[in-house]
Short mmCIF file of C-alpha atoms in Angstrom, two decimals:
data_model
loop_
_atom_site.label_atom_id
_atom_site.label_comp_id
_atom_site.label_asym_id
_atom_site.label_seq_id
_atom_site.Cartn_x
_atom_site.Cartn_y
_atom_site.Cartn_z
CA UNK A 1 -3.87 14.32 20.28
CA UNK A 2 -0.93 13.66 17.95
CA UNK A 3 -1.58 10.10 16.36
CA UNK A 4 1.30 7.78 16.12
CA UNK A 5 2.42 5.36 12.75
CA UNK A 6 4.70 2.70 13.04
CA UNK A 7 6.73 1.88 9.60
CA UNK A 8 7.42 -1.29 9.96
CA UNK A 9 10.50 -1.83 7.53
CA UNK A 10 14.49 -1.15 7.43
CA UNK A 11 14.90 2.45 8.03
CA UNK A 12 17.20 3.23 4.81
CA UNK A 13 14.56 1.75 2.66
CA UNK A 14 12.09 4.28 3.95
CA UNK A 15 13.24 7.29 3.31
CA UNK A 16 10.61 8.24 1.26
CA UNK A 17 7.93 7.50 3.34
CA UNK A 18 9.13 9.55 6.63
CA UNK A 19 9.53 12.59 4.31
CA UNK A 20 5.83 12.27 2.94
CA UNK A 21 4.63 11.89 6.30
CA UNK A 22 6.68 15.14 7.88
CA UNK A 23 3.91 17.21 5.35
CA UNK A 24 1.37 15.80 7.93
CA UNK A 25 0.35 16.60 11.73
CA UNK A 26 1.59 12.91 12.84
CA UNK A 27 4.30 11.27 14.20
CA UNK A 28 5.95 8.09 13.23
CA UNK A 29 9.19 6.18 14.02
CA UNK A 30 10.71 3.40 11.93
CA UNK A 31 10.55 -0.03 13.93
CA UNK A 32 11.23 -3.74 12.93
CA UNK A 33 10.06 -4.60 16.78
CA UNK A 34 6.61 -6.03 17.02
CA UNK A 35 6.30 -6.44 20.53
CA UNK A 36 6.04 -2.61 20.93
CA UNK A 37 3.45 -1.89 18.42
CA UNK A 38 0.46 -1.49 20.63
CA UNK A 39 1.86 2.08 21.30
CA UNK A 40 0.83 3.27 17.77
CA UNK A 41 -2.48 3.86 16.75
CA UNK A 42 -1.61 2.89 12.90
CA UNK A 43 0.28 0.96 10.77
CA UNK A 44 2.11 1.94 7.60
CA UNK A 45 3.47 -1.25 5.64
CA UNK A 46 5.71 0.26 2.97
CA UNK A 47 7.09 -0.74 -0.61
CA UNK A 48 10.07 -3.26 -1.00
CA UNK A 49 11.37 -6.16 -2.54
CA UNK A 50 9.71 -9.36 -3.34
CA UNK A 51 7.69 -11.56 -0.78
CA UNK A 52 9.18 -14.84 -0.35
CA UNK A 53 7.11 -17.07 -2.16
CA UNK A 54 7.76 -19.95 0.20
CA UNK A 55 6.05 -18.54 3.40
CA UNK A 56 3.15 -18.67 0.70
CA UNK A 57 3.60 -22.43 -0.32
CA UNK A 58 4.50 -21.81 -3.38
CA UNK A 59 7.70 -22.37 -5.59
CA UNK A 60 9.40 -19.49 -6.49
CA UNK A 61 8.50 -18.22 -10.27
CA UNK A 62 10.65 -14.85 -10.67
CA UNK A 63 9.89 -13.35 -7.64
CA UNK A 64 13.07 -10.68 -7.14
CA UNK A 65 14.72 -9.23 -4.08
CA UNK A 66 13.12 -11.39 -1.21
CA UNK A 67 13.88 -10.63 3.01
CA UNK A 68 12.31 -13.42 4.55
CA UNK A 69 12.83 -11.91 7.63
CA UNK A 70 11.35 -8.52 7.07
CA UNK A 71 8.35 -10.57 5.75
CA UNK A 72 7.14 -12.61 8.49
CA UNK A 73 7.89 -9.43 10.67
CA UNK A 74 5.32 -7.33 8.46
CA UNK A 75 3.32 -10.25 8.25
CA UNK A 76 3.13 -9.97 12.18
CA UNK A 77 2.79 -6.78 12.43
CA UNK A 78 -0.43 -6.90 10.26
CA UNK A 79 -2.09 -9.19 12.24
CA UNK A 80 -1.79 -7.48 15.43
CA UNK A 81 -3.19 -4.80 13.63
CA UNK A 82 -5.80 -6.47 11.65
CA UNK A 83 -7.35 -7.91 15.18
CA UNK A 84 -6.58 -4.66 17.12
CA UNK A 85 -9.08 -2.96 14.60
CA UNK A 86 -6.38 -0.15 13.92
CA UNK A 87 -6.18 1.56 10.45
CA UNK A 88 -3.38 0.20 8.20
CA UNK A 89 -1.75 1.63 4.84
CA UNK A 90 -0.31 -1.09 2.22
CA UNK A 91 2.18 0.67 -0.23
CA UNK A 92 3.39 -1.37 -3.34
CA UNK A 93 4.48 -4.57 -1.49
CA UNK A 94 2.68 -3.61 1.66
CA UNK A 95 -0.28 -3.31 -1.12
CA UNK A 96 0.53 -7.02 -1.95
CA UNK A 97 0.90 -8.26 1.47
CA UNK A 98 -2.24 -6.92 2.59
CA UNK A 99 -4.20 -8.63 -0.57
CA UNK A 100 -2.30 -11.70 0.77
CA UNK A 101 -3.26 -11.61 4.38
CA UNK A 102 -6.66 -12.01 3.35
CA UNK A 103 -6.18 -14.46 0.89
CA UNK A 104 -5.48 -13.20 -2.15
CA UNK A 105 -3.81 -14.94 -5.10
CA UNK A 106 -0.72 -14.11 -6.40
CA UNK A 107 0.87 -13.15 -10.26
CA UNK A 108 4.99 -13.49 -9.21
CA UNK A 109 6.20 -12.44 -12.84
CA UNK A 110 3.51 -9.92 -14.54
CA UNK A 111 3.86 -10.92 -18.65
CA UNK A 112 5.30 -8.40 -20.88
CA UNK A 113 4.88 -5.89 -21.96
CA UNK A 114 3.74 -4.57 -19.21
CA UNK A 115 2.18 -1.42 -17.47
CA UNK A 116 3.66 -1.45 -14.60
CA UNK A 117 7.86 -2.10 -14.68
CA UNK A 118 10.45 -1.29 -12.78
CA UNK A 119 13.04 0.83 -14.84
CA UNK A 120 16.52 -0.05 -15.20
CA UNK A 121 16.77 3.80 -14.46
CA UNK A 122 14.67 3.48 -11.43
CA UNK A 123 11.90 5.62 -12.79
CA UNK A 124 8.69 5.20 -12.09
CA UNK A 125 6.26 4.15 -15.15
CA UNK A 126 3.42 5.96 -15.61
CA UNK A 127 -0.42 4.65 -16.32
CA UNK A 128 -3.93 5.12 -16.48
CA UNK A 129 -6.37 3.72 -13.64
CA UNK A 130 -9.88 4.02 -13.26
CA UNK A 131 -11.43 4.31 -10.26
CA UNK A 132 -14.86 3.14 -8.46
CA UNK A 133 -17.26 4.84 -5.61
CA UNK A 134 -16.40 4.11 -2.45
CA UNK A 135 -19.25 5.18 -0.69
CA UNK A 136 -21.17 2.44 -2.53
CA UNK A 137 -20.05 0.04 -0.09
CA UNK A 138 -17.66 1.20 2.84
CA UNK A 139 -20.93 3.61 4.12
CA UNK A 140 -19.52 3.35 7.68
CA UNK A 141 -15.89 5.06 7.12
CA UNK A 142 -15.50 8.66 7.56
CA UNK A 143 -13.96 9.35 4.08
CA UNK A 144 -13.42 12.64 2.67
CA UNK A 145 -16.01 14.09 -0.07
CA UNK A 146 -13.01 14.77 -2.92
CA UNK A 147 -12.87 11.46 -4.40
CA UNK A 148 -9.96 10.28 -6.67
CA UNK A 149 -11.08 10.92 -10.83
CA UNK A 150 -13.13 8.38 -12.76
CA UNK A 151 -9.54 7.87 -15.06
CA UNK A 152 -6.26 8.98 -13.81
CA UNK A 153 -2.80 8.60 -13.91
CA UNK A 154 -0.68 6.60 -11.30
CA UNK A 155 2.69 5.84 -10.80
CA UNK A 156 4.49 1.93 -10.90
CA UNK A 157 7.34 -0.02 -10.35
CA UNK A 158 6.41 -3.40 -9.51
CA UNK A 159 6.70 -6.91 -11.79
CA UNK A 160 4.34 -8.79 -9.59
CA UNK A 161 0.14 -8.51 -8.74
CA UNK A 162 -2.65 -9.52 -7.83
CA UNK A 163 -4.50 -12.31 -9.58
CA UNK A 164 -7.57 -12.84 -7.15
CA UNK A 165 -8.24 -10.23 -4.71
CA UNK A 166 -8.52 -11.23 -1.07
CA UNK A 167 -11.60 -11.58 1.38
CA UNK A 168 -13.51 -8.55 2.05
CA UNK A 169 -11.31 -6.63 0.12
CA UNK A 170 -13.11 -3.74 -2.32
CA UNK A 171 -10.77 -3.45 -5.23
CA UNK A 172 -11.69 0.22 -6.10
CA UNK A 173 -9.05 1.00 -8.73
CA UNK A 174 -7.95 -0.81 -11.44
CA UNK A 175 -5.55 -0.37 -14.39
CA UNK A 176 -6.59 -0.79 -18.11
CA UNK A 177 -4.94 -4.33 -17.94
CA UNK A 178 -7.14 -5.43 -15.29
CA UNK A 179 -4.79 -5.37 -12.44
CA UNK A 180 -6.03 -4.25 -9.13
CA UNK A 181 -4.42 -0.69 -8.23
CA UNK A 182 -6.01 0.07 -5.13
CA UNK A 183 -7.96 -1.80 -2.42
CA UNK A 184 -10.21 -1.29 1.25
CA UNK A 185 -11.55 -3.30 3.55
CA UNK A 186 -15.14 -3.49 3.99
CA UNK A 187 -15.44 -3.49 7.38
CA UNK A 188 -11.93 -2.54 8.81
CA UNK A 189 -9.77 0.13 8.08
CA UNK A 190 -7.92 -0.89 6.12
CA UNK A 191 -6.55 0.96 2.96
CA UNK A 192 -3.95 -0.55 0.13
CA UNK A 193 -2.50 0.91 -2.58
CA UNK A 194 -0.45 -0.94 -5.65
CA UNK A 195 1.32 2.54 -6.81
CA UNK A 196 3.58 4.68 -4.61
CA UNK A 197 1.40 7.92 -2.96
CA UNK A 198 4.88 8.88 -1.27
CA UNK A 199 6.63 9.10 -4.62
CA UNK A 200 4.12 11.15 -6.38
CA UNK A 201 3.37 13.37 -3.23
CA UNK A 202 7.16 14.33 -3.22
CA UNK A 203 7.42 14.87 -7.44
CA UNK A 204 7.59 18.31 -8.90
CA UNK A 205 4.32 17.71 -11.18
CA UNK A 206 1.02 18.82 -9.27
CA UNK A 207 -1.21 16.41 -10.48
CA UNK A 208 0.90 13.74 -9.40
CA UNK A 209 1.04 15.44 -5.55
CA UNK A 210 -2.50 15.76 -5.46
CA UNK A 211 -3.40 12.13 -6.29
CA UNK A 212 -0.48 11.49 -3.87
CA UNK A 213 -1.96 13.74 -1.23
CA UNK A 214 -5.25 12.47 -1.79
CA UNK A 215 -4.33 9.02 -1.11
CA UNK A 216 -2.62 10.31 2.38
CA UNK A 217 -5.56 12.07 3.32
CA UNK A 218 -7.86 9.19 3.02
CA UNK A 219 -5.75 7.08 4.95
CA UNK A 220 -5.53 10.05 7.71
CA UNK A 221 -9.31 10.16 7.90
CA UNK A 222 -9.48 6.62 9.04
CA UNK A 223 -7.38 7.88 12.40
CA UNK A 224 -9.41 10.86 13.28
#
């Protein structure tokens, strides 16, 4: 049977993401409406602007581009899936509001120069990660056998990260600056990612689509 993703975000500010997921067997449908969620069997929480800082207790220090309102509706929307035990995919801010459901800590304003900043051209930068095994600990999820390189390259367009990764939460790719890249959950499925998968999965280069794929398909496995 056909599984079923709910986007949870404004639908012009996904565009990317429904075209990325039309290369897949799935269906999806753009929704800010949490009360009809249970009718999807996963969650995709995509990029954006900042999170308000505020709903974190915090002052604001640079953070950019903040929709309260689209926040405490993703932030919602985790939960229910979070205790429904259905897989979820955290892009870029969904990455960041994933890390911060489980109590991660915050950078609002990454220092420059930086690895990972958005372009005045809206280009994505390019960097190195390295990646870690992640049968070593998540032995219970049906991942694929291709696993991402040892060192590759990602995309980025983000100012803020993560300074303390949350609860539970494997950080299994990091860039050379220490940042965390990409994260799972050790006993949930639950997959996050700091870069953009949809953006490189779209681009012309074929290393970039592969990562991009590869990202996709692990996120797919946790449905089937």
């Amino acid at each position: 049977m056909t599984k079923r993703i709910a986007i949870v975000g404004r639908e012009k500010q996904t565009l990317n993401y429904q075209k990325a997921l039309d290369l897949f067997p799935v269906e999806y449908e753009v929704t800010l409406s949490t009360g009809n969620l249970s009718k999807f069997d996963a969650l995709l929480l995509p990029g954006g602007g900042d999170i308000d800082p505020q709903l974190l207790g915090e002052p604001d220090k640079g953070s950019k581009n903040i929709d309260r309102e689209l926040d405490i509706q993703q932030f919602q929307a985790l939960d229910l899936f979070v205790k429904s035990k259905k897989p979820v995919l955290g892009i870029c801010k969904g990455f960041q509001l994933t890390e911060l459901y489980f109590g991660a800590k915050l950078i609002q304003d990454l220092p420059l120069p930086s690895l990972h900043p958005v372009r005045e051209n809206g280009d994505d930068s390019l960097h190195m990660i390295r990646s870690y095994p992640l049968a070593s600990v998540l032995t219970g999820f049906p991942f694929p056998k291709e696993s991402f390189p040892e060192n590759g390259m990602v995309n980025s367009a983000h100012h803020q990260g993560i300074r303390k990764d949350g609860r539970q939460l494997y950080p299994f790719q990091k860039a050379e600056d220490g940042i965390t890249e990409a994260v799972c959950h050790e006993s949930l499925p639950i997959l996050a990612f700091q870069w953009h998968p949809e953006r490189m999965l779209l681009s012309a280069d074929r290393k970039l689509q592969k990562t991009g794929r590869l990202a996709f398909t692990y996120f797919f496995s946790l449905l089937f």
